[in-house]
Each structure stands twice: as C-alpha cells, then as structure tokens.
PDB file of C-alpha atoms in Angstrom:
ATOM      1  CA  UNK Z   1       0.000   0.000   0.000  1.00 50.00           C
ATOM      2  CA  UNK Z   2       1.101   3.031  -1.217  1.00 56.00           C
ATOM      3  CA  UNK Z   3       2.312   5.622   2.275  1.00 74.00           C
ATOM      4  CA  UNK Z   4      -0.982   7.571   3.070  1.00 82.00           C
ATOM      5  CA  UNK Z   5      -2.891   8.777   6.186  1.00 86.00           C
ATOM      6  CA  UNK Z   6      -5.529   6.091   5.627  1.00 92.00           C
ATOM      7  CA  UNK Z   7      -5.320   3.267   8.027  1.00 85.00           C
ATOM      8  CA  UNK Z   8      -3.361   0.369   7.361  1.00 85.00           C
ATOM      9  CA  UNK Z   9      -5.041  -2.950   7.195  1.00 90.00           C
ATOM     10  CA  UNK Z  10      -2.714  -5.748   7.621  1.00 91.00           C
ATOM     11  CA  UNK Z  11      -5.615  -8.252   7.556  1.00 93.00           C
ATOM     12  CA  UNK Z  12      -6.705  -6.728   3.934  1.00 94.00           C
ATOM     13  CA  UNK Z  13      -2.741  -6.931   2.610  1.00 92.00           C
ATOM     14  CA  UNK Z  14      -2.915 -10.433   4.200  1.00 94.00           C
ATOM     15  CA  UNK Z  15      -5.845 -11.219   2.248  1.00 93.00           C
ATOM     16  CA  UNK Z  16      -4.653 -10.109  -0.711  1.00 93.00           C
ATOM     17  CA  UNK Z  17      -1.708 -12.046  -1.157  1.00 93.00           C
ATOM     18  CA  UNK Z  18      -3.212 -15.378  -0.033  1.00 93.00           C
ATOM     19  CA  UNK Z  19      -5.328 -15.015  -2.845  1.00 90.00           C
ATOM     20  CA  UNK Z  20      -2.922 -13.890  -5.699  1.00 89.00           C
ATOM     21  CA  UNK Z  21      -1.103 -16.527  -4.053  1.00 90.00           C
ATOM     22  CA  UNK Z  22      -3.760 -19.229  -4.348  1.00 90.00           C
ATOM     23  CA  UNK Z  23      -5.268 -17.748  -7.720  1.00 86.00           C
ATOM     24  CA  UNK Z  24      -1.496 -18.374  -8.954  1.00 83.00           C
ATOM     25  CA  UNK Z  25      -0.932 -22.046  -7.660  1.00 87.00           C
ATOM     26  CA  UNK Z  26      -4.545 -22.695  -9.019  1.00 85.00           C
ATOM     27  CA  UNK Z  27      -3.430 -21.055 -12.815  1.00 79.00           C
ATOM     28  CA  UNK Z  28      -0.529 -23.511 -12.470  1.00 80.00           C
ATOM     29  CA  UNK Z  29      -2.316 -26.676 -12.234  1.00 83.00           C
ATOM     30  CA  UNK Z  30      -4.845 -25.822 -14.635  1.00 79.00           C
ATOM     31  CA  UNK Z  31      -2.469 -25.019 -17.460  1.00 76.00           C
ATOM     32  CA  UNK Z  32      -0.052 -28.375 -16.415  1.00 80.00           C
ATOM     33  CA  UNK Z  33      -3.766 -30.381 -16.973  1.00 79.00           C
ATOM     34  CA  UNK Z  34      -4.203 -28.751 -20.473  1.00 73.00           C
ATOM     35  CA  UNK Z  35      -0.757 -29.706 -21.349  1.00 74.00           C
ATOM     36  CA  UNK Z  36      -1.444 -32.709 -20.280  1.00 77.00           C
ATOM     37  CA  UNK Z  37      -4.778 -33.833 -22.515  1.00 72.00           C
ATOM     38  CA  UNK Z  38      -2.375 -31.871 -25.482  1.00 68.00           C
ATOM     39  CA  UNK Z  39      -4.442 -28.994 -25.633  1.00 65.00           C
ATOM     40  CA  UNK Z  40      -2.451 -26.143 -27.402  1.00 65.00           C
ATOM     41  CA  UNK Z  41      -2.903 -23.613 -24.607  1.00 63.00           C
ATOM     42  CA  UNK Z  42      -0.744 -20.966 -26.205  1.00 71.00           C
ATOM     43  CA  UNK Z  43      -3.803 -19.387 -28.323  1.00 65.00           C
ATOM     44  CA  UNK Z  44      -5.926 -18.801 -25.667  1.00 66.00           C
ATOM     45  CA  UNK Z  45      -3.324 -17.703 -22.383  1.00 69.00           C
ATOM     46  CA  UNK Z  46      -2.315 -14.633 -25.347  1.00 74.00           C
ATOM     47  CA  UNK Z  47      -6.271 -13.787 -25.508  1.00 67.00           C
ATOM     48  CA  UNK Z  48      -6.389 -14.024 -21.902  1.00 68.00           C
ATOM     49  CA  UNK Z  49      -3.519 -12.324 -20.952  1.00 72.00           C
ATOM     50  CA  UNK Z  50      -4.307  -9.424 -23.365  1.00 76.00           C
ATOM     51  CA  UNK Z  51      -7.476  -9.314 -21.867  1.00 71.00           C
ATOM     52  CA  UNK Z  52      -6.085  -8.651 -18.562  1.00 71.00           C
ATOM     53  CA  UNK Z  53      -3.398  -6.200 -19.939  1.00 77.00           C
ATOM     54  CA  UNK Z  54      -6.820  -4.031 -21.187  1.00 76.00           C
ATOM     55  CA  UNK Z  55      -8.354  -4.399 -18.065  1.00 72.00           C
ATOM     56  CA  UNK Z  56      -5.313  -3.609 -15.727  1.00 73.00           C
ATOM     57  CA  UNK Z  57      -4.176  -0.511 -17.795  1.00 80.00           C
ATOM     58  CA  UNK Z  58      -7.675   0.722 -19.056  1.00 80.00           C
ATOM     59  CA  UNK Z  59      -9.983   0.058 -16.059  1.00 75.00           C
ATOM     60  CA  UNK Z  60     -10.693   3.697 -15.379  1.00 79.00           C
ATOM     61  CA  UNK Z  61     -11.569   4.462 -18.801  1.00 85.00           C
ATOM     62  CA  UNK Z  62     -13.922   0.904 -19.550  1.00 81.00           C
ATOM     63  CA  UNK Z  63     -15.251   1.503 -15.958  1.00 81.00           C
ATOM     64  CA  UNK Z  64     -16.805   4.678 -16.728  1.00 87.00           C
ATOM     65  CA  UNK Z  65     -17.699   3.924 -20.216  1.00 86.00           C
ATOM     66  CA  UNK Z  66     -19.591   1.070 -18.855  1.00 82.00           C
ATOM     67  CA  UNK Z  67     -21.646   3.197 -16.038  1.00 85.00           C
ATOM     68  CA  UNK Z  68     -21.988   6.086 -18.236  1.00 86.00           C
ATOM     69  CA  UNK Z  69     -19.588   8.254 -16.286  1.00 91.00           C
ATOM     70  CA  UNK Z  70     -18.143  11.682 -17.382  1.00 94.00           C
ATOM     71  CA  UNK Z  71     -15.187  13.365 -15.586  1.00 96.00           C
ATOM     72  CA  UNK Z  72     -16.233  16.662 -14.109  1.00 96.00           C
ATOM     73  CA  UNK Z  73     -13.927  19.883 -13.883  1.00 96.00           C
ATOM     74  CA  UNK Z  74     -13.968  22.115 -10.697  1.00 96.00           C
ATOM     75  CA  UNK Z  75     -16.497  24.433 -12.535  1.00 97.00           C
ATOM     76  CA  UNK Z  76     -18.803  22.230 -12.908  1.00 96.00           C
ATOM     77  CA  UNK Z  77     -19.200  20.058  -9.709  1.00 96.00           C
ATOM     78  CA  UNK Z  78     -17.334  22.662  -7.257  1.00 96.00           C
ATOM     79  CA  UNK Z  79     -19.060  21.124  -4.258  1.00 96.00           C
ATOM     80  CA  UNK Z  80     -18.215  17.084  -4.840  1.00 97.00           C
ATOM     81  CA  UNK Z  81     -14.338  18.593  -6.478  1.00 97.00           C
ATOM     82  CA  UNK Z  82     -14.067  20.407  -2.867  1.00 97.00           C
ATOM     83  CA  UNK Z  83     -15.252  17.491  -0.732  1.00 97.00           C
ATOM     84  CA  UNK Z  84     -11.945  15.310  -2.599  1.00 97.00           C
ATOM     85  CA  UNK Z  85     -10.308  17.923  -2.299  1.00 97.00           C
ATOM     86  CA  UNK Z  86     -10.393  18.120   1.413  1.00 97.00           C
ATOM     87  CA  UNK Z  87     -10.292  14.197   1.432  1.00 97.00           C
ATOM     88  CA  UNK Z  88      -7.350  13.988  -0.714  1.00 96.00           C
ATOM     89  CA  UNK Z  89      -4.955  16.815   1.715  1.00 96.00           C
ATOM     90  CA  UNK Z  90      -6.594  14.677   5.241  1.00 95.00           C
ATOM     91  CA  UNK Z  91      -5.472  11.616   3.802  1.00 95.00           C
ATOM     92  CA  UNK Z  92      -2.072  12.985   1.797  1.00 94.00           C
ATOM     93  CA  UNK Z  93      -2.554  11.193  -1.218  1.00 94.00           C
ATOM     94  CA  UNK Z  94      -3.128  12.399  -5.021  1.00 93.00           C
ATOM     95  CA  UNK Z  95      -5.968  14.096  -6.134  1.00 95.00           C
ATOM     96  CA  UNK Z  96      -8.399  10.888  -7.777  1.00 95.00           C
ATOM     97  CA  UNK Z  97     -10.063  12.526 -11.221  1.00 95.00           C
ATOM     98  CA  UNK Z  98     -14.355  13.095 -10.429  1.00 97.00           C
ATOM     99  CA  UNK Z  99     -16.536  11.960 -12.703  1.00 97.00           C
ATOM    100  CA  UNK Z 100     -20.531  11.705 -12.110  1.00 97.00           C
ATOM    101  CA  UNK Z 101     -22.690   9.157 -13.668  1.00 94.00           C
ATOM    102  CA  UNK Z 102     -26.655   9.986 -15.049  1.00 93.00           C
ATOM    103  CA  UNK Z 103     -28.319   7.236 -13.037  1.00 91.00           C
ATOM    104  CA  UNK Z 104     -30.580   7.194 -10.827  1.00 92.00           C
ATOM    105  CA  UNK Z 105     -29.476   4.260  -9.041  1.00 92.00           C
ATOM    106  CA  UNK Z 106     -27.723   5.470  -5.933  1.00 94.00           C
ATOM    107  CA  UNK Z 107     -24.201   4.599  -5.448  1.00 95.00           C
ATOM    108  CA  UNK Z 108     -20.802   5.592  -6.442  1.00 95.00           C
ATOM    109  CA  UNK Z 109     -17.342   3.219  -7.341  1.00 93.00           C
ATOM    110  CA  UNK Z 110     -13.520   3.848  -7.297  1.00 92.00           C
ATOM    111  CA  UNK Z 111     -11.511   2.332  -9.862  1.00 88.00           C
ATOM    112  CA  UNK Z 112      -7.641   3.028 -11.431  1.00 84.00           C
ATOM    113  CA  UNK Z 113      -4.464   0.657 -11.370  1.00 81.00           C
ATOM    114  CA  UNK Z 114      -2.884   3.106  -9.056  1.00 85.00           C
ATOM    115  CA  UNK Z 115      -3.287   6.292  -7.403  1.00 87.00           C
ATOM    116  CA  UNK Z 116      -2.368   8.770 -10.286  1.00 88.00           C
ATOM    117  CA  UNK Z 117      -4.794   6.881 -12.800  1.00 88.00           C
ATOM    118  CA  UNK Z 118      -7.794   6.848  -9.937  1.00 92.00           C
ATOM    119  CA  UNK Z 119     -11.175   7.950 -10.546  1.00 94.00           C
ATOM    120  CA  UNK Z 120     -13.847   8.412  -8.647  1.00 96.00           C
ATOM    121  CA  UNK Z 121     -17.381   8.275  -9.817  1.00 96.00           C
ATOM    122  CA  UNK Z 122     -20.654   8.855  -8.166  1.00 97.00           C
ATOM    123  CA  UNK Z 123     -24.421   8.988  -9.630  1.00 96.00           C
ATOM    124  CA  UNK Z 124     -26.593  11.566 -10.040  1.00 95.00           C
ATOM    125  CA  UNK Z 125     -28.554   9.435  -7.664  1.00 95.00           C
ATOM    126  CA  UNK Z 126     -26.601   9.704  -5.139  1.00 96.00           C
ATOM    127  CA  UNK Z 127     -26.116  13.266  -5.207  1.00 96.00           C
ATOM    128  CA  UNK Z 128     -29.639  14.067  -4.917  1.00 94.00           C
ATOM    129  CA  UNK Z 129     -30.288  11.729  -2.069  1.00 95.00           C
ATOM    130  CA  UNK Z 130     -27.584  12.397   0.525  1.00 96.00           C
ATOM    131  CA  UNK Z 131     -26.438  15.450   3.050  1.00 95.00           C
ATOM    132  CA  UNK Z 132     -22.892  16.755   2.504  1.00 96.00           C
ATOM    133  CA  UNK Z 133     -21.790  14.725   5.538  1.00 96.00           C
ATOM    134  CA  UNK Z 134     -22.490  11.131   4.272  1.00 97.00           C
ATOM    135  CA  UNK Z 135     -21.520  11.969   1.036  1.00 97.00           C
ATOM    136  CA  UNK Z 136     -17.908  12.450   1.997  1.00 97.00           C
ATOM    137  CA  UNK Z 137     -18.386   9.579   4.237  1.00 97.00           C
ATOM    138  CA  UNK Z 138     -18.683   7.376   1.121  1.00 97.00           C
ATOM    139  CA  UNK Z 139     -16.208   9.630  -0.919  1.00 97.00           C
ATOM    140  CA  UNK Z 140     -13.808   8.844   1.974  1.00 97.00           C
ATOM    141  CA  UNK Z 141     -14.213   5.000   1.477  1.00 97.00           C
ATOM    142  CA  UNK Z 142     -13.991   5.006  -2.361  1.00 96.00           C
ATOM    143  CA  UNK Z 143     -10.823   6.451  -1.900  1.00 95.00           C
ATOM    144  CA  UNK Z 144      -9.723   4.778   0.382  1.00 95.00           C
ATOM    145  CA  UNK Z 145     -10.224   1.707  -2.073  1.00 94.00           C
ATOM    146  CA  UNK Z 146      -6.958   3.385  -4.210  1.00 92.00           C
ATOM    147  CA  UNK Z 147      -4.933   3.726  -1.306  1.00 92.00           C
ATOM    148  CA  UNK Z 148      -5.837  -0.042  -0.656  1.00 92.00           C
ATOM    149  CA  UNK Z 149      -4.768  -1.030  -4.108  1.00 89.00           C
ATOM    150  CA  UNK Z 150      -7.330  -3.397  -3.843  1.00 89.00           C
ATOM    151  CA  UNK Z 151      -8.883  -2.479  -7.018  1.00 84.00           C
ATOM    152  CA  UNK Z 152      -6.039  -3.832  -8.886  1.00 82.00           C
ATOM    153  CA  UNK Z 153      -5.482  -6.646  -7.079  1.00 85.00           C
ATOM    154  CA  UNK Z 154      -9.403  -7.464  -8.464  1.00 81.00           C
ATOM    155  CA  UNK Z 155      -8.458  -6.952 -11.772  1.00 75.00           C
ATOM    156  CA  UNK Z 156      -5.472  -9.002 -11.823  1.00 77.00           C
ATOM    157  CA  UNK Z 157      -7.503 -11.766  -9.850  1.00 76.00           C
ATOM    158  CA  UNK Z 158     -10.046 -12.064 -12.245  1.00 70.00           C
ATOM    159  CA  UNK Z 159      -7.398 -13.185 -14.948  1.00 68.00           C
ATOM    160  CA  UNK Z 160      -8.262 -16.699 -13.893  1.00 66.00           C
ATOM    161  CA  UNK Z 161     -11.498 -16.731 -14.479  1.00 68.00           C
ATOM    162  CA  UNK Z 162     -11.127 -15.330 -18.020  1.00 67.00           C
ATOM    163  CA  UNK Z 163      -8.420 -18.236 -19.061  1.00 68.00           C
ATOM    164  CA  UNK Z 164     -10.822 -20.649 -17.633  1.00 68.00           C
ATOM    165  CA  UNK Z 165     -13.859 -19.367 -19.832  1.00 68.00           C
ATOM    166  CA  UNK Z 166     -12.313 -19.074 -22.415  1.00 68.00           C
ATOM    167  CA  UNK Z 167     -11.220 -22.579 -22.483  1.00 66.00           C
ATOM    168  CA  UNK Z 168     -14.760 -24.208 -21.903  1.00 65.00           C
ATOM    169  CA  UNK Z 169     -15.571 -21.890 -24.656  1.00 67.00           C
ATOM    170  CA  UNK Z 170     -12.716 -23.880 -26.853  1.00 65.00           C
ATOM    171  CA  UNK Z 171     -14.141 -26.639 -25.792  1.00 58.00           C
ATOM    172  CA  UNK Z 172     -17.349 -26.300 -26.842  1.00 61.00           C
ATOM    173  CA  UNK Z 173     -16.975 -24.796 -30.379  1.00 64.00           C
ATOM    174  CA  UNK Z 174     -13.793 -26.575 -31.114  1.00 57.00           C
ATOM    175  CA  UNK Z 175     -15.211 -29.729 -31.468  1.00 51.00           C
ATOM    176  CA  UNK Z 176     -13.007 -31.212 -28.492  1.00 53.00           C
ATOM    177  CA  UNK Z 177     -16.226 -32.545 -26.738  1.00 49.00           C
ATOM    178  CA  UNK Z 178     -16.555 -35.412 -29.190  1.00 49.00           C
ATOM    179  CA  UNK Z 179     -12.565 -36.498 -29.210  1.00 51.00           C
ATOM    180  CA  UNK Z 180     -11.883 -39.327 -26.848  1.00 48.00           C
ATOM    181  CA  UNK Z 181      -8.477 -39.203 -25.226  1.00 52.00           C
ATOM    182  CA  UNK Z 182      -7.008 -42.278 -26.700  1.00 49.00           C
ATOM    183  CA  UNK Z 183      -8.061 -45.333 -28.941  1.00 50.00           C
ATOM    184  CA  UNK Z 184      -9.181 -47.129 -25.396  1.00 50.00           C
ATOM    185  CA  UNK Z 185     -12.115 -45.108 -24.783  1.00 53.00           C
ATOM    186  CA  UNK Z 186     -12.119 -42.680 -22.024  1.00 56.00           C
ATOM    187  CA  UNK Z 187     -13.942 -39.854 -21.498  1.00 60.00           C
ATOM    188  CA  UNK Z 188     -13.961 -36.673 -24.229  1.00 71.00           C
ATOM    189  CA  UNK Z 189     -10.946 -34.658 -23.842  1.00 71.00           C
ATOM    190  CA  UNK Z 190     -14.015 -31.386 -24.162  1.00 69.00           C
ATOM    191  CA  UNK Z 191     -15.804 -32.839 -21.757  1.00 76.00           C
ATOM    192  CA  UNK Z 192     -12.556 -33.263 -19.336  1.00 77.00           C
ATOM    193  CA  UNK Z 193     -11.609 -29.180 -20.237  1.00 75.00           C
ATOM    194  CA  UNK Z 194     -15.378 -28.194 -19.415  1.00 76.00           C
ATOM    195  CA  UNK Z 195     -15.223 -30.439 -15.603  1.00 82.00           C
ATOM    196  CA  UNK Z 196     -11.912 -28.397 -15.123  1.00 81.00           C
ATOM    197  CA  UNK Z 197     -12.668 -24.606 -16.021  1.00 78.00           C
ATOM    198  CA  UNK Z 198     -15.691 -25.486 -14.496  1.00 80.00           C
ATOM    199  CA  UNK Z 199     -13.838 -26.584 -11.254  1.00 85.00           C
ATOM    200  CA  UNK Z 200     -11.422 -24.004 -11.773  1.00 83.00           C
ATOM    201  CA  UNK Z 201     -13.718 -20.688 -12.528  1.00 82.00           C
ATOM    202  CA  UNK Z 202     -15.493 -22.007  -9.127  1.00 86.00           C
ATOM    203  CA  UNK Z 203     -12.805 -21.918  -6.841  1.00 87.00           C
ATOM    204  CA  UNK Z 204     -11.638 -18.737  -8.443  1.00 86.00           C
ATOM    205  CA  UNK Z 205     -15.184 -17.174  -8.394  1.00 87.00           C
ATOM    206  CA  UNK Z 206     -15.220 -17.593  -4.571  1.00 90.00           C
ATOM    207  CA  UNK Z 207     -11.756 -16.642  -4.261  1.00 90.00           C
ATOM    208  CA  UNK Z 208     -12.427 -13.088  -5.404  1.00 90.00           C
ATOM    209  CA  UNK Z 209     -15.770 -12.837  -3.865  1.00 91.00           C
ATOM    210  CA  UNK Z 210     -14.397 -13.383  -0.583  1.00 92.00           C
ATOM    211  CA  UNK Z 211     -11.867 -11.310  -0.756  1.00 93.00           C
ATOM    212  CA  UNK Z 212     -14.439  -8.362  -2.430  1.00 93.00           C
ATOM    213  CA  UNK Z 213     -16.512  -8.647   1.086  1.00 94.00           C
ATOM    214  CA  UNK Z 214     -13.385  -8.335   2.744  1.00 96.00           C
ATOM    215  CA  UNK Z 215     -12.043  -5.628   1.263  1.00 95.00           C
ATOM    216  CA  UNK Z 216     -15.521  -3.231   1.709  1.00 96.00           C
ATOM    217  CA  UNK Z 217     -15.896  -4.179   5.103  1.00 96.00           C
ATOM    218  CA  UNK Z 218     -11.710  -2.431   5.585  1.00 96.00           C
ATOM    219  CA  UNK Z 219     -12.550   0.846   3.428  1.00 96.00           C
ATOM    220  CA  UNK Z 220     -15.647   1.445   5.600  1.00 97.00           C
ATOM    221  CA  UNK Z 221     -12.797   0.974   8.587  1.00 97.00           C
ATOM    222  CA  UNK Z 222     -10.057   3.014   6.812  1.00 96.00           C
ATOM    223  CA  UNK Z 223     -12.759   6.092   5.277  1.00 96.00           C
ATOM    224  CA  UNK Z 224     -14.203   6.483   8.731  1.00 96.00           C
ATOM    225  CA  UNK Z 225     -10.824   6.181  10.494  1.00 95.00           C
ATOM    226  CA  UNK Z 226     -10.304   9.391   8.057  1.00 95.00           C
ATOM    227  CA  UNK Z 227     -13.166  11.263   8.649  1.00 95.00           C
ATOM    228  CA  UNK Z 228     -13.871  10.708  12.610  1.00 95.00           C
ATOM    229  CA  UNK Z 229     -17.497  10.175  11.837  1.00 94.00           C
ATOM    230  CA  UNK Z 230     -17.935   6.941  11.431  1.00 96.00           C
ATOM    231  CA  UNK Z 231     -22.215   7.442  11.952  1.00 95.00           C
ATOM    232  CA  UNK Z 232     -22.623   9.642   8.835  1.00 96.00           C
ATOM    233  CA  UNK Z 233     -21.196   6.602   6.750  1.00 97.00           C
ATOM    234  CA  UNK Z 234     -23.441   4.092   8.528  1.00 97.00           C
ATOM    235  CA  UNK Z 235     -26.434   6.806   7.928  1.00 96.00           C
ATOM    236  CA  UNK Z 236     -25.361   6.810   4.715  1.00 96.00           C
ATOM    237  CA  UNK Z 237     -25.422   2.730   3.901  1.00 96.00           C
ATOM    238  CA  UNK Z 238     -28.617   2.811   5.279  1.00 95.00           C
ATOM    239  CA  UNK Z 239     -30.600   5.357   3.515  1.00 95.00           C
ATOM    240  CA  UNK Z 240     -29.265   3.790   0.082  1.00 94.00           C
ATOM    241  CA  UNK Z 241     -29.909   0.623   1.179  1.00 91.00           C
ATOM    242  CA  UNK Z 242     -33.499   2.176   1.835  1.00 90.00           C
ATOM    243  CA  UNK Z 243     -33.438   3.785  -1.587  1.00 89.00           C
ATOM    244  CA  UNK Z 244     -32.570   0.962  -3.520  1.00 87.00           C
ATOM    245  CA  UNK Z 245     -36.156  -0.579  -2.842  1.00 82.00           C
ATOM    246  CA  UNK Z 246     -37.515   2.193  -4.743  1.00 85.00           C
ATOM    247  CA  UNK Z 247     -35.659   1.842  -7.857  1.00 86.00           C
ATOM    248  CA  UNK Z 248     -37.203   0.215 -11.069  1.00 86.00           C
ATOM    249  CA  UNK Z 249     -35.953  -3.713 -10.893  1.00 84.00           C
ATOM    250  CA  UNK Z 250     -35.233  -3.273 -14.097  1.00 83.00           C
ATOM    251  CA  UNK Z 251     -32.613  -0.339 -13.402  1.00 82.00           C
ATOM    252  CA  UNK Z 252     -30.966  -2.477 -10.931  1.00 84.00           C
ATOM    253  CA  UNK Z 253     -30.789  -5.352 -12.683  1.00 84.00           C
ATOM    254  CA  UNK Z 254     -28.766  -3.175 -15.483  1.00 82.00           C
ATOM    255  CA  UNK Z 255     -26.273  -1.789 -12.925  1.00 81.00           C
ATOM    256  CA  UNK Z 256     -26.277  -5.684 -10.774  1.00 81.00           C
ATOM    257  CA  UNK Z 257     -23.123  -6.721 -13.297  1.00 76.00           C
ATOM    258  CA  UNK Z 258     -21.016  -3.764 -11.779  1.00 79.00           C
ATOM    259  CA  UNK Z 259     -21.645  -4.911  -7.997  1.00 83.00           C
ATOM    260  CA  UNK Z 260     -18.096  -5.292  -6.815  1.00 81.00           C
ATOM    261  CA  UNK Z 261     -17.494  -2.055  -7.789  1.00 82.00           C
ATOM    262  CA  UNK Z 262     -20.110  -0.283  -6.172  1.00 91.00           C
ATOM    263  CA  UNK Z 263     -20.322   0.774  -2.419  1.00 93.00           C
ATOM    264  CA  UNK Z 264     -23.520  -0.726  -2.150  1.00 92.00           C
ATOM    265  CA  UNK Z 265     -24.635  -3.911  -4.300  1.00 89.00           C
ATOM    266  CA  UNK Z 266     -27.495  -2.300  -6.652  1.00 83.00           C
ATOM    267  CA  UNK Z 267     -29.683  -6.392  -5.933  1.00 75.00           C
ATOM    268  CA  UNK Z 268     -28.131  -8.762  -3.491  1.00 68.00           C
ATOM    269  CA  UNK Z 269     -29.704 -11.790  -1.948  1.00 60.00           C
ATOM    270  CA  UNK Z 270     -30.837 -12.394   1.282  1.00 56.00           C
ATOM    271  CA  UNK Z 271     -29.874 -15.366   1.918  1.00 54.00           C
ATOM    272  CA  UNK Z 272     -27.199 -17.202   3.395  1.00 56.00           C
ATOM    273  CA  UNK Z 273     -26.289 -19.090   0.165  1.00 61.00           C
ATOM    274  CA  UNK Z 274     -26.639 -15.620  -1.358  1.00 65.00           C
ATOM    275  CA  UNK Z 275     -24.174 -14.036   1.188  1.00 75.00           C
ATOM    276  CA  UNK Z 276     -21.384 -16.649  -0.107  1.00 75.00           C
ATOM    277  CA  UNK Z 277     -21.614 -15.153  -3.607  1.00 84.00           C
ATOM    278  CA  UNK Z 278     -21.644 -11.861  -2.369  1.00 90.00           C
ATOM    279  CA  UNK Z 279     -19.245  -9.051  -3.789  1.00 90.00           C
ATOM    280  CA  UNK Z 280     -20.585  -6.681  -0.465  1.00 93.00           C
ATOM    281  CA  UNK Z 281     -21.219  -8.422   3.241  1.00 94.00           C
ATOM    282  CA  UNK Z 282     -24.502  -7.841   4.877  1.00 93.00           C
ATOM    283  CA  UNK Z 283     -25.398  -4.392   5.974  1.00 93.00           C
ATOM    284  CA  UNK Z 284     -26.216  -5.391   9.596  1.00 95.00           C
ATOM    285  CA  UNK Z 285     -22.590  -6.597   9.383  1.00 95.00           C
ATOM    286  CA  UNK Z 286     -21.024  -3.101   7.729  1.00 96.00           C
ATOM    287  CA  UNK Z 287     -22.926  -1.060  10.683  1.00 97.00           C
ATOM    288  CA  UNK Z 288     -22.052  -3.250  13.321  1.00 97.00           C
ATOM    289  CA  UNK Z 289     -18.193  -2.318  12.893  1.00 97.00           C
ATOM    290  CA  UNK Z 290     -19.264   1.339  12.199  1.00 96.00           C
ATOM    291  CA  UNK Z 291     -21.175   1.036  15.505  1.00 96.00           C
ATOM    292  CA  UNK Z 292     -17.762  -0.600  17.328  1.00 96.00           C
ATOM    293  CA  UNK Z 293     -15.617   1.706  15.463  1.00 96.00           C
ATOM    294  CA  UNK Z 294     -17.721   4.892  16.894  1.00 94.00           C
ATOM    295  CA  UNK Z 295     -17.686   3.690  20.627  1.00 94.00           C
ATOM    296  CA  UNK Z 296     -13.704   3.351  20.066  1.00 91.00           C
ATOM    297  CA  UNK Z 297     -13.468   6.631  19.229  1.00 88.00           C
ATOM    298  CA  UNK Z 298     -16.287   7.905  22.006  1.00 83.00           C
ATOM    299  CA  UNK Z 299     -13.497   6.140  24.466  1.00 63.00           C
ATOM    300  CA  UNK Z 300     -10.399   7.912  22.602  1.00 53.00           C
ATOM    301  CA  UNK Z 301      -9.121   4.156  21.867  1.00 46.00           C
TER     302      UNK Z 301
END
C-alpha cells in the first residue's frame, strides 16, 4: 500500500496475497492439466492475458464507459471537487479525477491501477439523495479503495477466471467434446476441459468474492478512520440501502453486473447461500463495525 494517512489494514494486505497466491498455484495446475490432454494452450493464455493487460491498464476508462460516467472539472461540480479535495490533503494522497454518472441508481465506485490513474465516480442518484456529511463519508471510502490497491489486485484476480472461460468456450466450439483421449475409450478430452474450467472458474469465483466482502468491510474501517465520523457513513449505507427498494428492478438489474465495484450492491440476496456469492457483506454486518468503530473513538481508543 502506497504511504498515506488512511489506516493500514494488515488483515486486507494479508488477504490479498493469499489469494494472488492461491489464484497463482490454481493457474498452475490448470495449465499443467491442459498440457497434459495436449491442448495447445498458447492461443488462448495470449487472448487471456491481453485481456487482462486491457483491463489492468484501461480500467478507469472501460469503468466509466460502462456506467456512463463523465469526468467533471472544478467548474462544474465545485461542491463534490471540494469534498476530494479536502479528502485527498486529510489523507495525503493524489488528487483521484471526479466523474458523475446519469443514473438514478444510488451509489458511487472507485476504480484506477494506481493512485495517479484513480477515478472516482458517483451517480446523479446519489447526489440528490444524501447530506454533505455522508456523502464524503462514502467519498472517503472510495478512496480509500486506491490507497488499498485493492482495485487492482481485483483486476489481476479475475485473470483466472477469463483463461478458464475461455477454455470451456474452446471446448465447446472446437469440437473437443466429441474427441476421446485415446483409442481405449475414455472420457472426451471437451468434456474433461469443461469439468476443469468449471472446477477451476469455481474456486476462483469464490476466491475473489471473498476477498471483495473483505475488502468493503476495511474501506468502511479506513474512510471512517479518516473522517472521525464513522455514523454519517453508517447513515449513509442505510438510507441507500433504503433507496434501492424504490428503484425500477429493471434499473438495478442493469447496474447488478457492476456490484463489486459499487459501495452498495445495486440487488443482493438475502440469503445465506446468497451471502457466499456476495461481492458486499450484509449491511447489519457493515454497521455493526461502524457502531464498534464509533464507541472506540467515544473512548479515545
């Protein structure tokens, strides 16, 4: 993590690198089993890996493309520009660009490979909906996403996942799923490939998913660490939480594919299977550390 005046999360670094770690060891195995049923994996790991090189070094731009997002000049948002501002000299880290997105679903995202390429984005939604207060509450934990560097651990963790589509999709259209593996009759080397991207974009899947939870529940830590207030941020998760039952399904359902980014999940399940696949934990969870968090600082802990 790059030196700012957000707090540190050891568990989050932690975190991090068990999973690149595990994501890694998992990306071995899976390529050593394609060698090994003579699948010419060279093809596909260049798609893959290009893939990932757009994602890692163009995720601000696709990100805002994708929610619609326009950067903003001083002029013309003066009020959100001054509340990074003053975020940006607490915390003593570069200015992130501001950009605002025409929805009406209320929420905002970070995204950027680093601190100098950061952006942060919030809807029009959310500007109409919240006081001053809990809107830098939830600036302050986008932000503090870039001086997590979580963001591009996500990106780089979700390589994985591509390879491992991409080869089911190889599979499938290749004609491998009708080629036995030898003249003795065993199973279809397709149907083999399919089992193990299958197995593999699992593991993976819940790999990143875990860590996503993980990583929301220490930016609402480290933004209202920054801010001394951690209440306006849980006020804040609860009225959109509240809001979000009054947008059009179909609105949510548009914005659902951009969950992990967002600071609140536009449809999430309420159950515990559903908490599993989560990209966000529960909101009784998020306010219960808020709530600890404020009686630490009511006792000058």
């Amino acid at each position: 993590m790059a030196h700012t005046r957000f707090a540190p999360d050891r568990g989050l670094t932690s975190r991090m690198v068990l999973t690149m770690f595990l994501l890694g060891l998992l990306y071995v195995v899976f390529v050593s089993v394609l060698i090994t049923l003579g699948v010419r994996t060279i093809l596909v790991l260049l798609i893959a890996g290009g893939t990932l090189l757009v994602q890692y070094f163009m995720s601000d731009r696709i990100a805002l493309f994708a929610m619609h997002g326009r950067e903003v000049t001083p002029e013309q948002a003066p009020e959100l520009h001054g509340m990074i501002d003053r975020l940006s000299a607490m915390a003593d880290m570069p200015k992130p660009r501001v950009a605002i997105a025409d929805s009406d679903v209320p929420n905002a995202f970070a995204t950027g490979r680093n601190q100098k390429k950061a952006v942060v984005c919030v809807t029009t939604g959310l500007l109409r909906r919240l006081e001053r207060a809990e809107l830098e509450g939830v600036l302050a934990h986008e932000m503090s996403h870039v001086a997590h560097r979580d963001v591009a651990v996500m990106t780089i963790a979700s390589f994985l996942g591509i390879v491992a589509g991409l080869m089911t999709r190889v599979a499938l259209y290749s004609g491998l799923g009708g080629r036995a593996r030898d003249d003795r009759g065993g199973l279809p080397i397709g149907l083999i490939i399919m089992l193990v991207s299958a197995l593999v974009y699992g593991v993976s899947f819940l790999l990143t998913r875990a860590l996503s939870r993980y990583r929301e529940l220490a930016a609402d830590r480290a933004g209202a660490l920054l801010t001394q207030r951690p209440s306006v941020l849980a006020s804040a998760l609860v009225k959109i939480s509240g809001e979000m039952a009054r947008i059009p399904t179909r609105d949510l359902r548009e914005a659902e594919p951009f969950n992990a980014f967002f600071f609140v999940p536009a449809l999430s399940g309420g159950t515990s299977l559903a908490t599993l696949f989560a990209t966000h934990p529960p909101l009784n969870r998020r306010l219960d550390q808020l709530a600890r968090i404020s009686a630490q600082l009511g006792q000058g802990v």
